[in-house]
PDB file of C-alpha atoms in Angstrom:
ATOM      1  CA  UNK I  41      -7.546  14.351 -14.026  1.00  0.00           C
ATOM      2  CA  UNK I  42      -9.975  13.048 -17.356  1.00  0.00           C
ATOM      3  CA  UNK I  43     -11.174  16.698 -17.196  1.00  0.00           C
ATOM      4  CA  UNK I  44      -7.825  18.101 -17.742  1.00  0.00           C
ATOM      5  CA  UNK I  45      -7.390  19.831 -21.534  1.00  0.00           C
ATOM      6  CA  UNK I  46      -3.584  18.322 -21.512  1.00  0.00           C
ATOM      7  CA  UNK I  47      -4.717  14.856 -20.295  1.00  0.00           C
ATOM      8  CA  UNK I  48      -5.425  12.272 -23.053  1.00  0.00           C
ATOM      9  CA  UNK I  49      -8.292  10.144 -21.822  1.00  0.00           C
ATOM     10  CA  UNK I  50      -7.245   7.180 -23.310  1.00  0.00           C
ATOM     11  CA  UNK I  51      -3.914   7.266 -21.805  1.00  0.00           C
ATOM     12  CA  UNK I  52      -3.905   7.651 -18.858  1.00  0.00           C
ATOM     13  CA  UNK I  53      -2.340   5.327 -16.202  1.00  0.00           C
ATOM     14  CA  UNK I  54      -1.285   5.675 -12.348  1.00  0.00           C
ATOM     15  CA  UNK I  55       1.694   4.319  -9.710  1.00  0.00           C
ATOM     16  CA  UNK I  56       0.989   4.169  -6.348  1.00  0.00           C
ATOM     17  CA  UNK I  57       4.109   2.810  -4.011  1.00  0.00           C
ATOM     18  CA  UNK I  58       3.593   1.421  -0.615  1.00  0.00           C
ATOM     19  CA  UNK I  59       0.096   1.377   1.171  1.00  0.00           C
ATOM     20  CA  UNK I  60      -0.976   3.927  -2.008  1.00  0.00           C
ATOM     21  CA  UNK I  61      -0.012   0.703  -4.149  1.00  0.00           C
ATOM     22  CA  UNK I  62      -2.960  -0.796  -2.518  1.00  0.00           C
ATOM     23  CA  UNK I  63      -5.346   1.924  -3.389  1.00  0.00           C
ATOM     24  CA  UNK I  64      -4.149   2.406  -6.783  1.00  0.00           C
ATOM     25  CA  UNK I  65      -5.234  -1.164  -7.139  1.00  0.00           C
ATOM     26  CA  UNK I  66      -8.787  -0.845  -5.922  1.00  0.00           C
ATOM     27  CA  UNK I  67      -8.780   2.347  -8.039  1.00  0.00           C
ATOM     28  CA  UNK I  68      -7.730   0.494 -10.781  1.00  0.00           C
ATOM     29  CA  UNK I  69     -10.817  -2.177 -10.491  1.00  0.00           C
ATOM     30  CA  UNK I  70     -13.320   0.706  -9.932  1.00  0.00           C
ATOM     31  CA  UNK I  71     -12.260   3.152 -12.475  1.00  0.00           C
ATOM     32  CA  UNK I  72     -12.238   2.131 -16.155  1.00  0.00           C
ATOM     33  CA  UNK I  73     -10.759   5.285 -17.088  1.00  0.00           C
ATOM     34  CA  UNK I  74      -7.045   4.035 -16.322  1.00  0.00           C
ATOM     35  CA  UNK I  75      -5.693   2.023 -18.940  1.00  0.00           C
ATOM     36  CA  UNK I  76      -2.760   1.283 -16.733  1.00  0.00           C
ATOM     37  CA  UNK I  77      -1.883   0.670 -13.292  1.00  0.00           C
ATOM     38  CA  UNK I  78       1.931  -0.007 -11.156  1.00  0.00           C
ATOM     39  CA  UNK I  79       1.593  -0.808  -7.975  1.00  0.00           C
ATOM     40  CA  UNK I  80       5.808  -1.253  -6.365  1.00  0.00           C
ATOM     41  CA  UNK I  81       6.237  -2.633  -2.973  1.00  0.00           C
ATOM     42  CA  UNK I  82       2.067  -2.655  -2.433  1.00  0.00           C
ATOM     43  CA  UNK I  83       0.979  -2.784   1.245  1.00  0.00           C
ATOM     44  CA  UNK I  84      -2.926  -3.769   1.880  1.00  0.00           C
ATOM     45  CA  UNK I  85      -3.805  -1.544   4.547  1.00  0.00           C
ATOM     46  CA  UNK I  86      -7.193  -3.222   4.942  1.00  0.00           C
ATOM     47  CA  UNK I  87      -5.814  -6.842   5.617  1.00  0.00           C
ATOM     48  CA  UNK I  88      -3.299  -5.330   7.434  1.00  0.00           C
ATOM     49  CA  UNK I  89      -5.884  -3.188   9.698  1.00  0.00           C
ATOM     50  CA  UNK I  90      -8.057  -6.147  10.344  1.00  0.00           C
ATOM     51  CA  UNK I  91      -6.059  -9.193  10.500  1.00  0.00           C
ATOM     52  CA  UNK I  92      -2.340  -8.109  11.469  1.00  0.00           C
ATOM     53  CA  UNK I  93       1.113  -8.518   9.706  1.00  0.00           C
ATOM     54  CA  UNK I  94       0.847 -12.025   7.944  1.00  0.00           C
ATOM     55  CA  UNK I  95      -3.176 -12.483   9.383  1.00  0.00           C
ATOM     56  CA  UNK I  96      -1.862 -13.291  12.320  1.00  0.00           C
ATOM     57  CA  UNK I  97      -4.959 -12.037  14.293  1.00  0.00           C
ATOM     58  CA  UNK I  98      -7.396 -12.723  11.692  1.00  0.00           C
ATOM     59  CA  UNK I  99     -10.231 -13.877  14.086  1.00  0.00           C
ATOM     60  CA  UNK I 100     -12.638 -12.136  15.792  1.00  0.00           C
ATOM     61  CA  UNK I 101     -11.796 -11.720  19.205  1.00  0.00           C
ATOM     62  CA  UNK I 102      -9.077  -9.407  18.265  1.00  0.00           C
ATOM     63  CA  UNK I 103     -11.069  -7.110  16.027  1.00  0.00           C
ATOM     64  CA  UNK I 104     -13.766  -6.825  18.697  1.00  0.00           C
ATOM     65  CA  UNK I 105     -10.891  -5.677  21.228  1.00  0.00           C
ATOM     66  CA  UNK I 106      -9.765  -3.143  18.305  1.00  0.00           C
ATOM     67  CA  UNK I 107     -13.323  -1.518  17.884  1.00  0.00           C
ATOM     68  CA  UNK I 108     -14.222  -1.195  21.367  1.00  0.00           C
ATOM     69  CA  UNK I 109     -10.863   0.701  21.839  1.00  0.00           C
ATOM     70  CA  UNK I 110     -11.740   2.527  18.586  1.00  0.00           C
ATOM     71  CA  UNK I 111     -14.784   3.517  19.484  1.00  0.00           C
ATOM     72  CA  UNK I 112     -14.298   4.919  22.590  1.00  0.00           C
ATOM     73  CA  UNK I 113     -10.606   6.817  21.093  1.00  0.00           C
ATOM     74  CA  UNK I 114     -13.901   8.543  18.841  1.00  0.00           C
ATOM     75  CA  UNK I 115     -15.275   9.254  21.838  1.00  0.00           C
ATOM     76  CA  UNK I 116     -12.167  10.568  23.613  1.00  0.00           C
ATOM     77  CA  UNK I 117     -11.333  12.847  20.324  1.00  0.00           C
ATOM     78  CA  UNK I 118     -14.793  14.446  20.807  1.00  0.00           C
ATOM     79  CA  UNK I 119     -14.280  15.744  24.179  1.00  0.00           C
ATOM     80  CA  UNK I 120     -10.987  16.793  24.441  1.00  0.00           C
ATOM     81  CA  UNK I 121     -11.512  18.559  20.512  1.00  0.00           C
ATOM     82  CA  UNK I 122      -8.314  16.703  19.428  1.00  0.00           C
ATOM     83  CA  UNK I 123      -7.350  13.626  17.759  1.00  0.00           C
ATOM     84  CA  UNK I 124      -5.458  11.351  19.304  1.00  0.00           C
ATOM     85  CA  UNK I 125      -2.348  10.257  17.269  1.00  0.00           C
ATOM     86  CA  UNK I 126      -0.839   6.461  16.466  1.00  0.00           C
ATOM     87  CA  UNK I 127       2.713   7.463  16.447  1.00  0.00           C
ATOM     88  CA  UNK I 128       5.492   6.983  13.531  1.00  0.00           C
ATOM     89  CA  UNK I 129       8.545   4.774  13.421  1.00  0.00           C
ATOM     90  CA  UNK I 130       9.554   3.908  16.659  1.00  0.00           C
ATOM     91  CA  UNK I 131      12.133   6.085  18.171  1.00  0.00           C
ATOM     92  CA  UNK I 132      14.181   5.715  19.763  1.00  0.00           C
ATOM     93  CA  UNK I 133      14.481   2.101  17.750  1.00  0.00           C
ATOM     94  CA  UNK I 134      14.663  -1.190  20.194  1.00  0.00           C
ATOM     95  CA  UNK I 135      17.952  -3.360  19.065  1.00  0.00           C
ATOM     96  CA  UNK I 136      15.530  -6.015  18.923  1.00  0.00           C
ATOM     97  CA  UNK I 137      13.198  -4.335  16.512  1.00  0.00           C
ATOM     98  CA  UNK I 138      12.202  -6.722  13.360  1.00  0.00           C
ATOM     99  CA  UNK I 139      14.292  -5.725  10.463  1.00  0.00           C
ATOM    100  CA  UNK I 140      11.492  -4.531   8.875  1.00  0.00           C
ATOM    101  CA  UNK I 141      11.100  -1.644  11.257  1.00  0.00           C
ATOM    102  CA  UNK I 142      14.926  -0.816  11.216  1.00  0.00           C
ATOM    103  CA  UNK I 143      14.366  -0.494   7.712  1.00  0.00           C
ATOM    104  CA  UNK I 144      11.360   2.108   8.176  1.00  0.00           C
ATOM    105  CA  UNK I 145      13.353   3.655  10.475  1.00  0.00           C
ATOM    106  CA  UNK I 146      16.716   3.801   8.489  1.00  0.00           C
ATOM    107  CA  UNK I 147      14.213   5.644   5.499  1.00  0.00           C
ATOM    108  CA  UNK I 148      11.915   7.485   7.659  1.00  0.00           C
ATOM    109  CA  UNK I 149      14.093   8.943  10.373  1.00  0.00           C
ATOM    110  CA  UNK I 150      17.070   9.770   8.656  1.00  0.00           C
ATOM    111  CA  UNK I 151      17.512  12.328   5.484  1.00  0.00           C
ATOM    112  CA  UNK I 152      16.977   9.931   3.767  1.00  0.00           C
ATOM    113  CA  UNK I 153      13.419   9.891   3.908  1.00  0.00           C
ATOM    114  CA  UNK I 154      12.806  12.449   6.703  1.00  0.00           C
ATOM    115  CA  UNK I 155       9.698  14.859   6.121  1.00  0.00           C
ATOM    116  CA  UNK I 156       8.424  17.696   8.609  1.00  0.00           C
ATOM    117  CA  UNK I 157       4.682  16.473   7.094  1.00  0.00           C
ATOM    118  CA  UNK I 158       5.715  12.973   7.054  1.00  0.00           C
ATOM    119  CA  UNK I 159       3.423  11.071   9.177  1.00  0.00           C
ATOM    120  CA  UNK I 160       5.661   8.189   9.462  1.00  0.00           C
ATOM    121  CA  UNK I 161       8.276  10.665  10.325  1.00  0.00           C
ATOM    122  CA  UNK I 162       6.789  11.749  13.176  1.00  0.00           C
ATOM    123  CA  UNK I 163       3.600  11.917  15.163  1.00  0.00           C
ATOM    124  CA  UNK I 164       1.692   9.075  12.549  1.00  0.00           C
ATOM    125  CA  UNK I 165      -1.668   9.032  11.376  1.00  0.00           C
ATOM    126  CA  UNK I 166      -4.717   9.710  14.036  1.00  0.00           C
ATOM    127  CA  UNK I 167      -5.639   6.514  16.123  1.00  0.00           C
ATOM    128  CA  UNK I 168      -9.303   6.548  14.870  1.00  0.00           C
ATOM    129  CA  UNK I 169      -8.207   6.322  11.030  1.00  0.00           C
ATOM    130  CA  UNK I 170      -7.968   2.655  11.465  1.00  0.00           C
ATOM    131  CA  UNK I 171     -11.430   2.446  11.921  1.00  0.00           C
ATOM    132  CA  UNK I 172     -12.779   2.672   8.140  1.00  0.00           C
ATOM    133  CA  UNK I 173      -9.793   0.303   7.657  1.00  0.00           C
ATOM    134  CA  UNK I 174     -10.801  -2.730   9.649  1.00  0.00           C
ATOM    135  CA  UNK I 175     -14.142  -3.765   8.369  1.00  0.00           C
ATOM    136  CA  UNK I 176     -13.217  -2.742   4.481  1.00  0.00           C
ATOM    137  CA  UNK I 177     -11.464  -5.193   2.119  1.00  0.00           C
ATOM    138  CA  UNK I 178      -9.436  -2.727  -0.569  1.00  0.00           C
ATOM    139  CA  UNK I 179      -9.059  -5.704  -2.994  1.00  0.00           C
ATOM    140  CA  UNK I 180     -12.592  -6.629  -3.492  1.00  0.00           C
ATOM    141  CA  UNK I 181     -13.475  -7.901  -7.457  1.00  0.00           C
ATOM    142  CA  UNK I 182      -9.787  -6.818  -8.397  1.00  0.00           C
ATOM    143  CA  UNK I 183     -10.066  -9.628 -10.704  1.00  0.00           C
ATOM    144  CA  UNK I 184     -12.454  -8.458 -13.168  1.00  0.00           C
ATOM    145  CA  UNK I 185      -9.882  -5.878 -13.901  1.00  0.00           C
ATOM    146  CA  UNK I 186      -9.528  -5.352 -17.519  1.00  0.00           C
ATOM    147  CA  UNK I 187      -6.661  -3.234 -17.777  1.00  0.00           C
ATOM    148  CA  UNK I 188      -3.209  -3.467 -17.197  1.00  0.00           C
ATOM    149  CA  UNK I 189      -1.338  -4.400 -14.149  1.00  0.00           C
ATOM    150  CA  UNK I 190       2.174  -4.737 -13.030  1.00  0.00           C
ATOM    151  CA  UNK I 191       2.963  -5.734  -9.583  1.00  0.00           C
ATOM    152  CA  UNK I 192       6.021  -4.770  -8.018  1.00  0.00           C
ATOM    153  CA  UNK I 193       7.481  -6.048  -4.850  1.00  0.00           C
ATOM    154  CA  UNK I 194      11.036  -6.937  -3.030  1.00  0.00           C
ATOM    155  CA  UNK I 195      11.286 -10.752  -2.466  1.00  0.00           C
ATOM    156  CA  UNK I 196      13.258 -10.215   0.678  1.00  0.00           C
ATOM    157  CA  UNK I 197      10.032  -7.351   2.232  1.00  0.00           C
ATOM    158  CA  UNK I 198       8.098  -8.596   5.048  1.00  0.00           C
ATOM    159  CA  UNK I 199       5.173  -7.387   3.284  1.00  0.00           C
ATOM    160  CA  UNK I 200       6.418  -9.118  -0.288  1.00  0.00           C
ATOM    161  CA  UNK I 201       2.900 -11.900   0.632  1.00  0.00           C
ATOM    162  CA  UNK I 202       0.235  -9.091   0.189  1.00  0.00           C
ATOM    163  CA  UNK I 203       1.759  -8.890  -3.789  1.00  0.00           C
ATOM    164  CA  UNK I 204       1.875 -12.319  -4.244  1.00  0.00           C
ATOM    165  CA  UNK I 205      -1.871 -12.851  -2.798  1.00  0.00           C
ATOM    166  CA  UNK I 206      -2.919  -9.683  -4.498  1.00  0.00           C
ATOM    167  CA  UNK I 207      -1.660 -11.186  -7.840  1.00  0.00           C
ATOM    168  CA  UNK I 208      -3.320 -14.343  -7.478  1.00  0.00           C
ATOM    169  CA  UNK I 209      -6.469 -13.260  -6.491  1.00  0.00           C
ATOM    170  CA  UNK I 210      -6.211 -10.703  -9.533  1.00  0.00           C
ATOM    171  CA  UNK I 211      -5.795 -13.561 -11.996  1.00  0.00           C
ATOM    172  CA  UNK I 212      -8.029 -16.270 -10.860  1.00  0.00           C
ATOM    173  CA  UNK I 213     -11.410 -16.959 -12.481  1.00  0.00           C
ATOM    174  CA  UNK I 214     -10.374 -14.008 -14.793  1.00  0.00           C
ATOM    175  CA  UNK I 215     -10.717 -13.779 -18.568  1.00  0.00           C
ATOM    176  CA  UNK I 216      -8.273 -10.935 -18.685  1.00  0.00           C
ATOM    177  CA  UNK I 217      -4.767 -12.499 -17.610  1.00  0.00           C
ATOM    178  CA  UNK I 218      -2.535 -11.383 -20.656  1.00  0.00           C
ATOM    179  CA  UNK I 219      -1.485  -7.827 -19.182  1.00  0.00           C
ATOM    180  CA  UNK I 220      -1.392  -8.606 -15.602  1.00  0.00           C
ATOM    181  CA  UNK I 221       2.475  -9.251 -13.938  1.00  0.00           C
ATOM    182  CA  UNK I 222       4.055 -10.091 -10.824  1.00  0.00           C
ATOM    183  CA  UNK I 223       7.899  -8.774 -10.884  1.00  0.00           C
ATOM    184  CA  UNK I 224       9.516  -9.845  -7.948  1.00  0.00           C
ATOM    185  CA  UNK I 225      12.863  -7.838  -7.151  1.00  0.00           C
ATOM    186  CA  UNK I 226      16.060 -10.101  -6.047  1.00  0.00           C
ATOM    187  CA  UNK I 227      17.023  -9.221  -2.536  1.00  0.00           C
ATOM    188  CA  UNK I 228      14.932  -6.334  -2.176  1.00  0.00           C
ATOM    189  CA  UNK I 229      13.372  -4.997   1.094  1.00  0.00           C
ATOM    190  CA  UNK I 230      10.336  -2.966   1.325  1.00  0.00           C
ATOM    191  CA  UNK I 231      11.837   0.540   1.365  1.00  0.00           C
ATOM    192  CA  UNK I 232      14.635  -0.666  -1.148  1.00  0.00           C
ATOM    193  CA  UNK I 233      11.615   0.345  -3.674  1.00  0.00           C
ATOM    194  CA  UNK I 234      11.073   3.735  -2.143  1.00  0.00           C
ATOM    195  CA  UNK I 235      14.511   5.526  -3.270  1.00  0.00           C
ATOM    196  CA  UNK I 236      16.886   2.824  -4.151  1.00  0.00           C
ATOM    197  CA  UNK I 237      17.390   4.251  -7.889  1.00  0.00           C
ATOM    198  CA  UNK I 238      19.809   1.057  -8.647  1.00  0.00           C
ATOM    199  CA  UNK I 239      17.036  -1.515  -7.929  1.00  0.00           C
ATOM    200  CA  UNK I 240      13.872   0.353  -8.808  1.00  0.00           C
ATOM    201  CA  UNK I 241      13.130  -1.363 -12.325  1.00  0.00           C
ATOM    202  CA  UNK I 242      12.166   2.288 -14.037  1.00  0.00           C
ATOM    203  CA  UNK I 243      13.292   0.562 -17.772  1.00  0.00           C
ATOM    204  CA  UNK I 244      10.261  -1.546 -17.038  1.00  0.00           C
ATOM    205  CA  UNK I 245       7.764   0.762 -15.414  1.00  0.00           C
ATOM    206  CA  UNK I 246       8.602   2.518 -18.580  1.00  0.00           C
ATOM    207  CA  UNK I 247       7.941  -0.006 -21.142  1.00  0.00           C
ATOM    208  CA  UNK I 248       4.793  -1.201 -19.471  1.00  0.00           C
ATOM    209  CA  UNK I 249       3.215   2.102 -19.678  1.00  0.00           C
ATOM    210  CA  UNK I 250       4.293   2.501 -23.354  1.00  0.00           C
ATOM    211  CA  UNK I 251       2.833  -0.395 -24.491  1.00  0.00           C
ATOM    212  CA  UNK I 252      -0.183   0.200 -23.037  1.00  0.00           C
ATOM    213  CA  UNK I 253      -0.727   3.513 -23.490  1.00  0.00           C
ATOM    214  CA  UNK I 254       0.058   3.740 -26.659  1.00  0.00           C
TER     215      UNK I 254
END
């Protein structure tokens, strides 16, 4: 992007919704270049890799039991010269799914949200992609950030605790607090932020990027 002739190099900033949130935010502590970063209803696929929804498995019996079966889906992908797929939203959706799922599935399998390319869609991401996911930590020294940050997330999303820990770990021990922000959205679930144009804040994505990118 800096090497574009209609991209000012001073201004530029980046969005990234969902598990994208997550890697704009690594970006963002990597890459000095971006003056400004949004992150809306941020999942951290790393944490979420190795330790489970809400760390749940975060010890290390199950991520042994995950790389074994990893490592030998690698070796199954070699030999059959495909790759072995993790499936999308469940379908056909269990009445006793977690309302989180329901909501995935209410987005991703309905016009709504429904893409032939969508991975979540359909067929999901291969199994194996997991693996450069489980022993990585995405948030590493995101607190010697400089730049600005706004944080996004639904208080009513399952996922609403990887913000809220993202945010804290962003601020603490750092000099550069001023232009960092958690905005929690009332009632909001985790795909409420993917298309809901009523309770996406745009008027304040928009003023956060114009006052720092001026």
């Amino acid at each position: 992007m800096s090497v574009q002739d209609n991209v000012d190099l001073e201004r530029i900033g980046i969005i990234g919704i969902c598990g994208w949130g997550g890697i704009a935010l690594q970006t963002a502590a990597i890459d000095t270049r971006i003056k400004a970063t949004v992150t809306s209803t941020m999942y951290d696929l790393s944490r979420v890799t190795g330790n489970g929804y809400f760390d749940a498995n975060d010890n290390e019996e199950p991520r042994h039991k995950m790389r074994v079966a990893l490592n030998k889906q690698r070796t199954a992908d070699f030999k059959t010269g495909s790759y072995a797929k993790a499936g999308g939203v469940v379908d056909p959706l269990p009445e006793d799914a977690p309302k989180f799922v329901k909501d995935y599935y209410a987005y991703y399998k309905t016009p709504r949200g429904y893409h032939k390319r969508s991975l979540n869609s359909n067929s999901g991401w291969n199994v194996t992609a997991a693996t450069s996911l489980l022993n990585t930590r995405l948030f590493t020294y995101t607190n010697e950030i400089r730049n600005a940050v706004l944080v996004i997330h639904g208080d009513q999303a399952h996922s609403c605790y990887i913000s809220k820990d993202a945010y804290t770990d962003m601020i603490k021990d750092s000099e550069y607090t001023d232009n960092k922000e958690l905005l929690l959205i009332p009632g909001a679930s985790q795909t409420d932020l993917y298309d809901q144009k009523n309770i996406i804040p745009f008027a304040k994505m928009g003023a956060f990027f114009d006052k720092y990118l001026k």
